[in-house]
Short mmCIF file of C-alpha atoms in Angstrom, two decimals:
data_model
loop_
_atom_site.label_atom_id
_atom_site.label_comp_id
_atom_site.label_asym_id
_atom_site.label_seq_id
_atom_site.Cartn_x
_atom_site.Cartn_y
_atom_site.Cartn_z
CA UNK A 113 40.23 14.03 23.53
CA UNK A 114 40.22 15.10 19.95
CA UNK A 115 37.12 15.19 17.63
CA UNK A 116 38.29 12.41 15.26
CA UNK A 117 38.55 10.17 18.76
CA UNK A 118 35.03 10.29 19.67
CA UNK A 119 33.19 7.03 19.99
CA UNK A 120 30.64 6.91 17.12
CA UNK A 121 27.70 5.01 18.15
CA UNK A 122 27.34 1.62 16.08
CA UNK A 123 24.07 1.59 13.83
CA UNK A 124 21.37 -1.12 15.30
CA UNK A 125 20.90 -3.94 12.66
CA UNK A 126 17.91 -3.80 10.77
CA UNK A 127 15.96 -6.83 10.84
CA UNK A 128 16.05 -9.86 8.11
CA UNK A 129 13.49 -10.05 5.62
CA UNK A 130 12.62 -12.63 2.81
CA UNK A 131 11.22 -12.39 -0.04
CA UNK A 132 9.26 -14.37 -1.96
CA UNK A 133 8.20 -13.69 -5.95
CA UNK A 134 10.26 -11.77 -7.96
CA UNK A 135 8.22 -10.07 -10.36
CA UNK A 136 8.28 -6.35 -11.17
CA UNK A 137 6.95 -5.69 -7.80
CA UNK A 138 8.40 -8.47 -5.77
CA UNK A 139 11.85 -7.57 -7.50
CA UNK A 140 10.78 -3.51 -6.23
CA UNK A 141 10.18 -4.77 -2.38
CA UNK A 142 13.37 -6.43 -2.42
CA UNK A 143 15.53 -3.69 -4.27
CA UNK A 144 13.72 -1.19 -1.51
CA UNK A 145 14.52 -3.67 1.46
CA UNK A 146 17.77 -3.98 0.58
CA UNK A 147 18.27 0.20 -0.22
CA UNK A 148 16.93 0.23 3.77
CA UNK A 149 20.08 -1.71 5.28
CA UNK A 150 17.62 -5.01 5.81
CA UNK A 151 19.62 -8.05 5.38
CA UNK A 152 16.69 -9.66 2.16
CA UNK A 153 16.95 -12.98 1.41
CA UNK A 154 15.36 -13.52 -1.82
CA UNK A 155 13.55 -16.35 -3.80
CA UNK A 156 11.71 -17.27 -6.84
CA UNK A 157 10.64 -20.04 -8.91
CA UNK A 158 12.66 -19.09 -11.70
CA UNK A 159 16.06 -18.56 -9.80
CA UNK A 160 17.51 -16.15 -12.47
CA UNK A 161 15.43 -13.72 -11.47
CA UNK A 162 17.30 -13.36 -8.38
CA UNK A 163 20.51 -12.49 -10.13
CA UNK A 164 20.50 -8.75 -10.03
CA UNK A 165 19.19 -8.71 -6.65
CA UNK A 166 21.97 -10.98 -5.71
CA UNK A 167 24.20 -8.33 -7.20
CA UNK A 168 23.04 -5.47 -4.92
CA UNK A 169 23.62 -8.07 -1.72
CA UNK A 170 20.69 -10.44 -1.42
CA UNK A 171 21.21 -13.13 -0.55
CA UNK A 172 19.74 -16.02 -2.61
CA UNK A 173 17.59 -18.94 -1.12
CA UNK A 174 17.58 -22.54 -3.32
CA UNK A 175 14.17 -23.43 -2.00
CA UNK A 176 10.99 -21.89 -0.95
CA UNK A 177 11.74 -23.17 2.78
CA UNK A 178 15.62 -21.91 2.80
CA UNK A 179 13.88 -18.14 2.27
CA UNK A 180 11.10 -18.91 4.73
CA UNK A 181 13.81 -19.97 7.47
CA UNK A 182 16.36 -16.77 6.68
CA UNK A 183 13.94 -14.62 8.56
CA UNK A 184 11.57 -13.96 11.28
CA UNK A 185 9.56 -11.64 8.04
CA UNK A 186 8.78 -13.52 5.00
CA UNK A 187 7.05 -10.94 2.58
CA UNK A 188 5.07 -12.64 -0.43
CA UNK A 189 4.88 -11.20 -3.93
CA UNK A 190 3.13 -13.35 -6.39
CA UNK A 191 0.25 -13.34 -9.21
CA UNK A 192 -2.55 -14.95 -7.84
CA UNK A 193 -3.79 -16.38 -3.92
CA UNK A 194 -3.76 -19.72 -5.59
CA UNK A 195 0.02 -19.50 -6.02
CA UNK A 196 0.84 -18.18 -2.70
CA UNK A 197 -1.17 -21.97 -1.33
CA UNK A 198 0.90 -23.37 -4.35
CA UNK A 199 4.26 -21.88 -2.66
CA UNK A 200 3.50 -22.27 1.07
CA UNK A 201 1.25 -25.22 1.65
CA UNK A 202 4.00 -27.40 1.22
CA UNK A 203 5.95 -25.75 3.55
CA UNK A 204 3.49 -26.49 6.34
CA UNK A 205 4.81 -27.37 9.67
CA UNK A 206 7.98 -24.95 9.16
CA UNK A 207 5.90 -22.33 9.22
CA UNK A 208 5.79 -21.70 13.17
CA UNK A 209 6.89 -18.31 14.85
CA UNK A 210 7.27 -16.62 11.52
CA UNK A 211 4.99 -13.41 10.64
CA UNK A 212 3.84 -13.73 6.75
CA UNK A 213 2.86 -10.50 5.04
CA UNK A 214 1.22 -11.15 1.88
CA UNK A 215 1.20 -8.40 -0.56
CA UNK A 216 -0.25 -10.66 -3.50
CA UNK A 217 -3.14 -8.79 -4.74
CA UNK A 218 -6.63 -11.20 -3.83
CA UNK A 219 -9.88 -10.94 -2.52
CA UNK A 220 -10.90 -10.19 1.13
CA UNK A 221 -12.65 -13.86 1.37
CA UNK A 222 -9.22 -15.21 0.24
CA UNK A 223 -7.06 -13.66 2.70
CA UNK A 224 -9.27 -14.45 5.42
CA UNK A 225 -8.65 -18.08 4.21
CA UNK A 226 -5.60 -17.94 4.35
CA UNK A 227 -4.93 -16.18 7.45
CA UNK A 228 -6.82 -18.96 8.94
CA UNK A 229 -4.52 -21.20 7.11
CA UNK A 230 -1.45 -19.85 8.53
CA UNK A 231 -2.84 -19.21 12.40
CA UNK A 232 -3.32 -22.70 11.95
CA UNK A 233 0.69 -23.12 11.05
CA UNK A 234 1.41 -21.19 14.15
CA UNK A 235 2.24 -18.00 11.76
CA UNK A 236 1.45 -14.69 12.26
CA UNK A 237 -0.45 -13.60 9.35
CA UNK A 238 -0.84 -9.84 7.86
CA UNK A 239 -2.47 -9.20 4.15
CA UNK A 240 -1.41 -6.19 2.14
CA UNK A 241 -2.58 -3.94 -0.48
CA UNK A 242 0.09 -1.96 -2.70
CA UNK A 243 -1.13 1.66 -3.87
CA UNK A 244 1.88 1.78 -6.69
CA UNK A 245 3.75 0.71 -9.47
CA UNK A 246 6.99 -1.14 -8.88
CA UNK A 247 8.45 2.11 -10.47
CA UNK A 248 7.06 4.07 -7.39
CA UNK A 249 8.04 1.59 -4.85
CA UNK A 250 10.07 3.92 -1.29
CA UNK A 251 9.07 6.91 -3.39
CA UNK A 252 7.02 9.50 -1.34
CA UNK A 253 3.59 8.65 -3.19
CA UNK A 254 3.84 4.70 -2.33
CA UNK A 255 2.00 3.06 0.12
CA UNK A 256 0.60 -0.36 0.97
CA UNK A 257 -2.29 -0.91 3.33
CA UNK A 258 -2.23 -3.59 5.96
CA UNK A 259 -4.46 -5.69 7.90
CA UNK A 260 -4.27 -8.24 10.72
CA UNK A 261 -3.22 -8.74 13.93
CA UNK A 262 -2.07 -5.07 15.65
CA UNK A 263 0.85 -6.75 17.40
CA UNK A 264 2.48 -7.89 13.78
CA UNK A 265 1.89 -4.53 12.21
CA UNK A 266 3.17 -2.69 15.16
CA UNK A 267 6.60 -4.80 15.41
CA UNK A 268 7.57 -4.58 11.50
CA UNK A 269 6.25 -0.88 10.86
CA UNK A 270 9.65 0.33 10.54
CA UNK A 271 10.58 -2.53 8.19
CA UNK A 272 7.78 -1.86 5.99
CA UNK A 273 8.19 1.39 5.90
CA UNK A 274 11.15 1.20 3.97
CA UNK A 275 8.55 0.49 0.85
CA UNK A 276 6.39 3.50 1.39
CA UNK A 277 3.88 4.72 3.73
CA UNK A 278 2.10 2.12 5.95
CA UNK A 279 -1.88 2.54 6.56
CA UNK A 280 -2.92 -0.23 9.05
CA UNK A 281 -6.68 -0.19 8.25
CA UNK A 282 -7.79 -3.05 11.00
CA UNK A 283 -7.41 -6.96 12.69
CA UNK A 284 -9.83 -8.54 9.67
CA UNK A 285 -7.11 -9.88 7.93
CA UNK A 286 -9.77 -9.15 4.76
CA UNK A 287 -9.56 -5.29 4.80
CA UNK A 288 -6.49 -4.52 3.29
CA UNK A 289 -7.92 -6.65 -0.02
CA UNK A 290 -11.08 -4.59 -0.05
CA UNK A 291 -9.38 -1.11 0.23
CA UNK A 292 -6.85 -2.30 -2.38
CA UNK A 293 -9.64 -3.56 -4.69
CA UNK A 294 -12.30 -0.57 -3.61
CA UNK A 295 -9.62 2.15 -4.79
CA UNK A 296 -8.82 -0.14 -7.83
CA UNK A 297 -12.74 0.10 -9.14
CA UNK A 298 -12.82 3.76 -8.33
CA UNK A 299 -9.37 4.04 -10.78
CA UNK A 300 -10.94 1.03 -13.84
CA UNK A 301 -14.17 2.90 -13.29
CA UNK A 302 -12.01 6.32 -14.67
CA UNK A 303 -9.99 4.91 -17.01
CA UNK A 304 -12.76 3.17 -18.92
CA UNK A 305 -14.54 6.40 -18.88
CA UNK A 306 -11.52 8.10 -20.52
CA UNK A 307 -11.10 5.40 -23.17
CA UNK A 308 -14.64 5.58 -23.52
CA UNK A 309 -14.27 9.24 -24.61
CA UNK A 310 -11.04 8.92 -26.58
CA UNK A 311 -13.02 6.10 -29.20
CA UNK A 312 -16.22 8.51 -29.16
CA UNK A 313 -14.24 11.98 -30.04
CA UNK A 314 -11.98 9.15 -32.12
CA UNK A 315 -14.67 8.78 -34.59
CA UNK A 316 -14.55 12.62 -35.92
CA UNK A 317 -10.64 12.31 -36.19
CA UNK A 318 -9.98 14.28 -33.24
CA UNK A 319 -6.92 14.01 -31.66
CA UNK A 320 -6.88 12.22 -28.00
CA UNK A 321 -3.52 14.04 -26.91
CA UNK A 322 -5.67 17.35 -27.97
CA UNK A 323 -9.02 16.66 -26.72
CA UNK A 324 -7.18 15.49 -23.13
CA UNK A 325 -6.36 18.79 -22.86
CA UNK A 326 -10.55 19.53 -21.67
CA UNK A 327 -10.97 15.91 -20.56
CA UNK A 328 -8.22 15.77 -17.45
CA UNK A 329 -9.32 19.43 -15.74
CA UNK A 330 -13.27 18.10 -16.28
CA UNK A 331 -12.51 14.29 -14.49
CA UNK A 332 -10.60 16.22 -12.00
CA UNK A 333 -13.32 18.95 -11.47
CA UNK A 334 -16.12 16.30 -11.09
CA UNK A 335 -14.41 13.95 -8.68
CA UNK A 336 -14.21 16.98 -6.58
CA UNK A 337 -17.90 16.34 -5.50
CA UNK A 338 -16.14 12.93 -4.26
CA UNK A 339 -16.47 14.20 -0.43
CA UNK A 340 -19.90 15.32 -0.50
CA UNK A 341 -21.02 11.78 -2.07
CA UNK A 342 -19.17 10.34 0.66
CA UNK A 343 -20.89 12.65 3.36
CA UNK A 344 -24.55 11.87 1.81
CA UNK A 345 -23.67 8.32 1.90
CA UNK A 346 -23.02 7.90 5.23
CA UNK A 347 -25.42 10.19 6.59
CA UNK A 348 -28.89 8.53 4.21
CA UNK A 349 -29.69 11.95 2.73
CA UNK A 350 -29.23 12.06 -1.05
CA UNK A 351 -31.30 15.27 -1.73
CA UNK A 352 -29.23 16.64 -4.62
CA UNK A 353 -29.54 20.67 -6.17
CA UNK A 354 -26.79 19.46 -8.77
CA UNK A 355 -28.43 16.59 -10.74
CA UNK A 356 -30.84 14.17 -9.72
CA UNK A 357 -31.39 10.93 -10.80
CA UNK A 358 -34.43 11.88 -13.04
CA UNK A 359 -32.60 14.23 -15.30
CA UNK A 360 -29.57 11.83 -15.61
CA UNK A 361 -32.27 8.82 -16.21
CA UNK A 362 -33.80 11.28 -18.59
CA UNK A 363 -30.07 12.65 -20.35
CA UNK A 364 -28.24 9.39 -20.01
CA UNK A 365 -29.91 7.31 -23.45
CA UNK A 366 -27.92 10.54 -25.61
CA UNK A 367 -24.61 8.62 -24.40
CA UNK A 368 -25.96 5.35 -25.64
CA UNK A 369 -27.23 6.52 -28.52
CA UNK A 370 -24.53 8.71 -29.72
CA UNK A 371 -21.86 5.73 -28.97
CA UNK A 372 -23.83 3.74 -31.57
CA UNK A 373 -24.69 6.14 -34.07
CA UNK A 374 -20.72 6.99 -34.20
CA UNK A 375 -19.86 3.30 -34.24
CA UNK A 376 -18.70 2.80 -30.41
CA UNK A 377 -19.47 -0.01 -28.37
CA UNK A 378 -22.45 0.77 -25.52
CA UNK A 379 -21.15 -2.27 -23.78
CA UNK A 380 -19.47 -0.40 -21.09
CA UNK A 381 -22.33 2.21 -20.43
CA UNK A 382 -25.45 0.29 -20.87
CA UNK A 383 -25.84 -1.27 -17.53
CA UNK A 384 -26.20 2.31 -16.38
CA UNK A 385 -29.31 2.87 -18.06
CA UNK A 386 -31.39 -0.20 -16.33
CA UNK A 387 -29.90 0.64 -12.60
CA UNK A 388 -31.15 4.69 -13.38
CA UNK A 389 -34.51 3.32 -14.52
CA UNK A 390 -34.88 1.16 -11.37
CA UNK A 391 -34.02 4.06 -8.78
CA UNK A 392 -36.43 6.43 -9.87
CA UNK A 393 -38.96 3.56 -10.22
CA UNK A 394 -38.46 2.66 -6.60
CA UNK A 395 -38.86 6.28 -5.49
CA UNK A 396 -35.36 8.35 -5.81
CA UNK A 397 -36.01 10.41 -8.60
CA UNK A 398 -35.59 13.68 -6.86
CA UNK A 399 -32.02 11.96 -5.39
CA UNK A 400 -28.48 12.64 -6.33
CA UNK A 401 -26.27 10.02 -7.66
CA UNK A 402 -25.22 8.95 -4.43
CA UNK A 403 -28.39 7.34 -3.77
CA UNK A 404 -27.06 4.69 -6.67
CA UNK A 405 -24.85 3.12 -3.90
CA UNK A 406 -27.59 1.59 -1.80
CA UNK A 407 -28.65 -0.33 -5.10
CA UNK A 408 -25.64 -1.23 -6.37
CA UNK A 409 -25.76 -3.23 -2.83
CA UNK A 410 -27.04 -6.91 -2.90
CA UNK A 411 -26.03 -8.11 0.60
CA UNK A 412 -28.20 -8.17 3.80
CA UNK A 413 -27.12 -4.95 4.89
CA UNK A 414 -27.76 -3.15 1.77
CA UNK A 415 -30.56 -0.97 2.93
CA UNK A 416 -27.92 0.35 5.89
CA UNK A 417 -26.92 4.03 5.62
CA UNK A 418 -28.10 4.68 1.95
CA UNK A 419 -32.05 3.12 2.16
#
């Protein structure tokens, strides 16, 4: 038999997805599905959003419930948790035997809700939290986190790997939300420090492409101490040799007093000052920063690991 004769094995199908919302990242997931070999069937309440989807072989859905019955995966994109109800809820009783993952960015309270919602459909139900731009979307730094029922994650891995790397992160349908939203403060929480620091330096006319030069290897430097926060968290001892809470309590009024005296707003950094004042009042002064965790708390279990 000659080489050119050989039986080449025929490529399994890759399963069907739909998509629903065609923003800048709905529009991404779909683009991504359909770069993957996944048949994508794609929808959106303005259809002409579907056109250059369509144009890279999506297939368009008229309604909501023609995309929700093209596949066995129905992946949702959209602004809010209210619009998702908005979107499904009518579709209610043609919901049964097919897996939703919701990728709409929410709360963990409101994907709970509406994981109950759907179980209650007779859908599988599995929230998501994109780590990316649409622009980063099946590149090697994407990845979404996922939470809900094993099974579901387990049997459209593959399929979701196609957008990036997949972190399952538990069966509380909730979790996903909170990583997505806990990694979200950590990144507002640095970029309002930064602009905070381009309007102070602002004020003497220096230049924020020059003075970013010292400001990105000092942020990067000081989240290095990220892991040993983390490790004095979760192990109660906050005993700091770096810089306790008393000589930030003591240092920290310079910031709020320079920001005024240079004509910048304190209205970013001047609930620091009160939460400072109350941990060394209730004993922590000789504690590291990580001790500020435990009071930042407000629920029931807030005395846990970091009393």
């Amino acid at each position: 038999m000659s080489p050119t004769s050989a039986h080449t094995p025929t490529p399994t199908p890759r399963p069907a997805v739909s998509v629903i919302g065609l923003g800048m990242m709905g529009t991404a997931l779909a683009a991504a599905f359909l770069k993957a070999g996944h048949p994508v069937t794609v929808w959106n309440r303005s259809p002409a959003k579907t056109g250059p989807l369509v144009a890279q072989g999506a297939t368009p859905a008229g309604t909501a419930a023609e995309a929700l019955a093209a596949s066995p995966l129905v992946v949702v994109c959209l602004t809010t948790y209210d619009t998702v109800r908005t979107v499904l809820e009518p579709l209610s009783g043609q919901l049964t035997g097919r897996t939703v993952a919701n990728l709409t960015n929410g709360t963990p309270e409101q994907a709970r809700d509406l994981a109950a919602w759907a179980a209650d459909e007779g859908a599988g139900y599995l929230d998501g939290g994109i780590m990316a731009v649409p622009q980063m979307i099946a590149g090697p730094h994407a990845y979404a986190f996922y939470s809900g029922a094993r099974e579901l994650f387990d049997a459209h891995r593959e399929t979701f790997a196609a957008l990036g790397g997949t972190k399952y992160v538990g069966t509380d349908p909730g979790l996903a939300a909170l990583y997505d939203l806990a990694l979200l403060t950590g990144m507002y929480g640095m970029i309002m420090g930064v602009m905070q620091a381009y309007a102070l330096v602002g004020t003497e006319s220096v230049p924020a492409t020059e003075f970013s030069e010292l400001l990105v290897p000092w942020v990067g430097a000081m989240l290095g101490s990220a892991p040993a926060w983390a490790a004095a968290i979760d192990s109660g001892r906050h005993l700091t040799d770096v810089s306790s809470l008393a000589v930030n309590q003591e240092a920290f009024p310079n910031l709020l007093a320079a920001f005024a005296a240079q004509g910048v707003s304190t209205e970013l950094f001047a609930p620091v000052q009160p939460l400072l004042d109350r941990a060394v009042a209730e004993g922590h002064a000789a504690d590291g920063l990580s001790r500020l965790v435990g009071l930042l708390r407000t629920g029931p279990d807030k005395g846990s690991s970091t009393s």
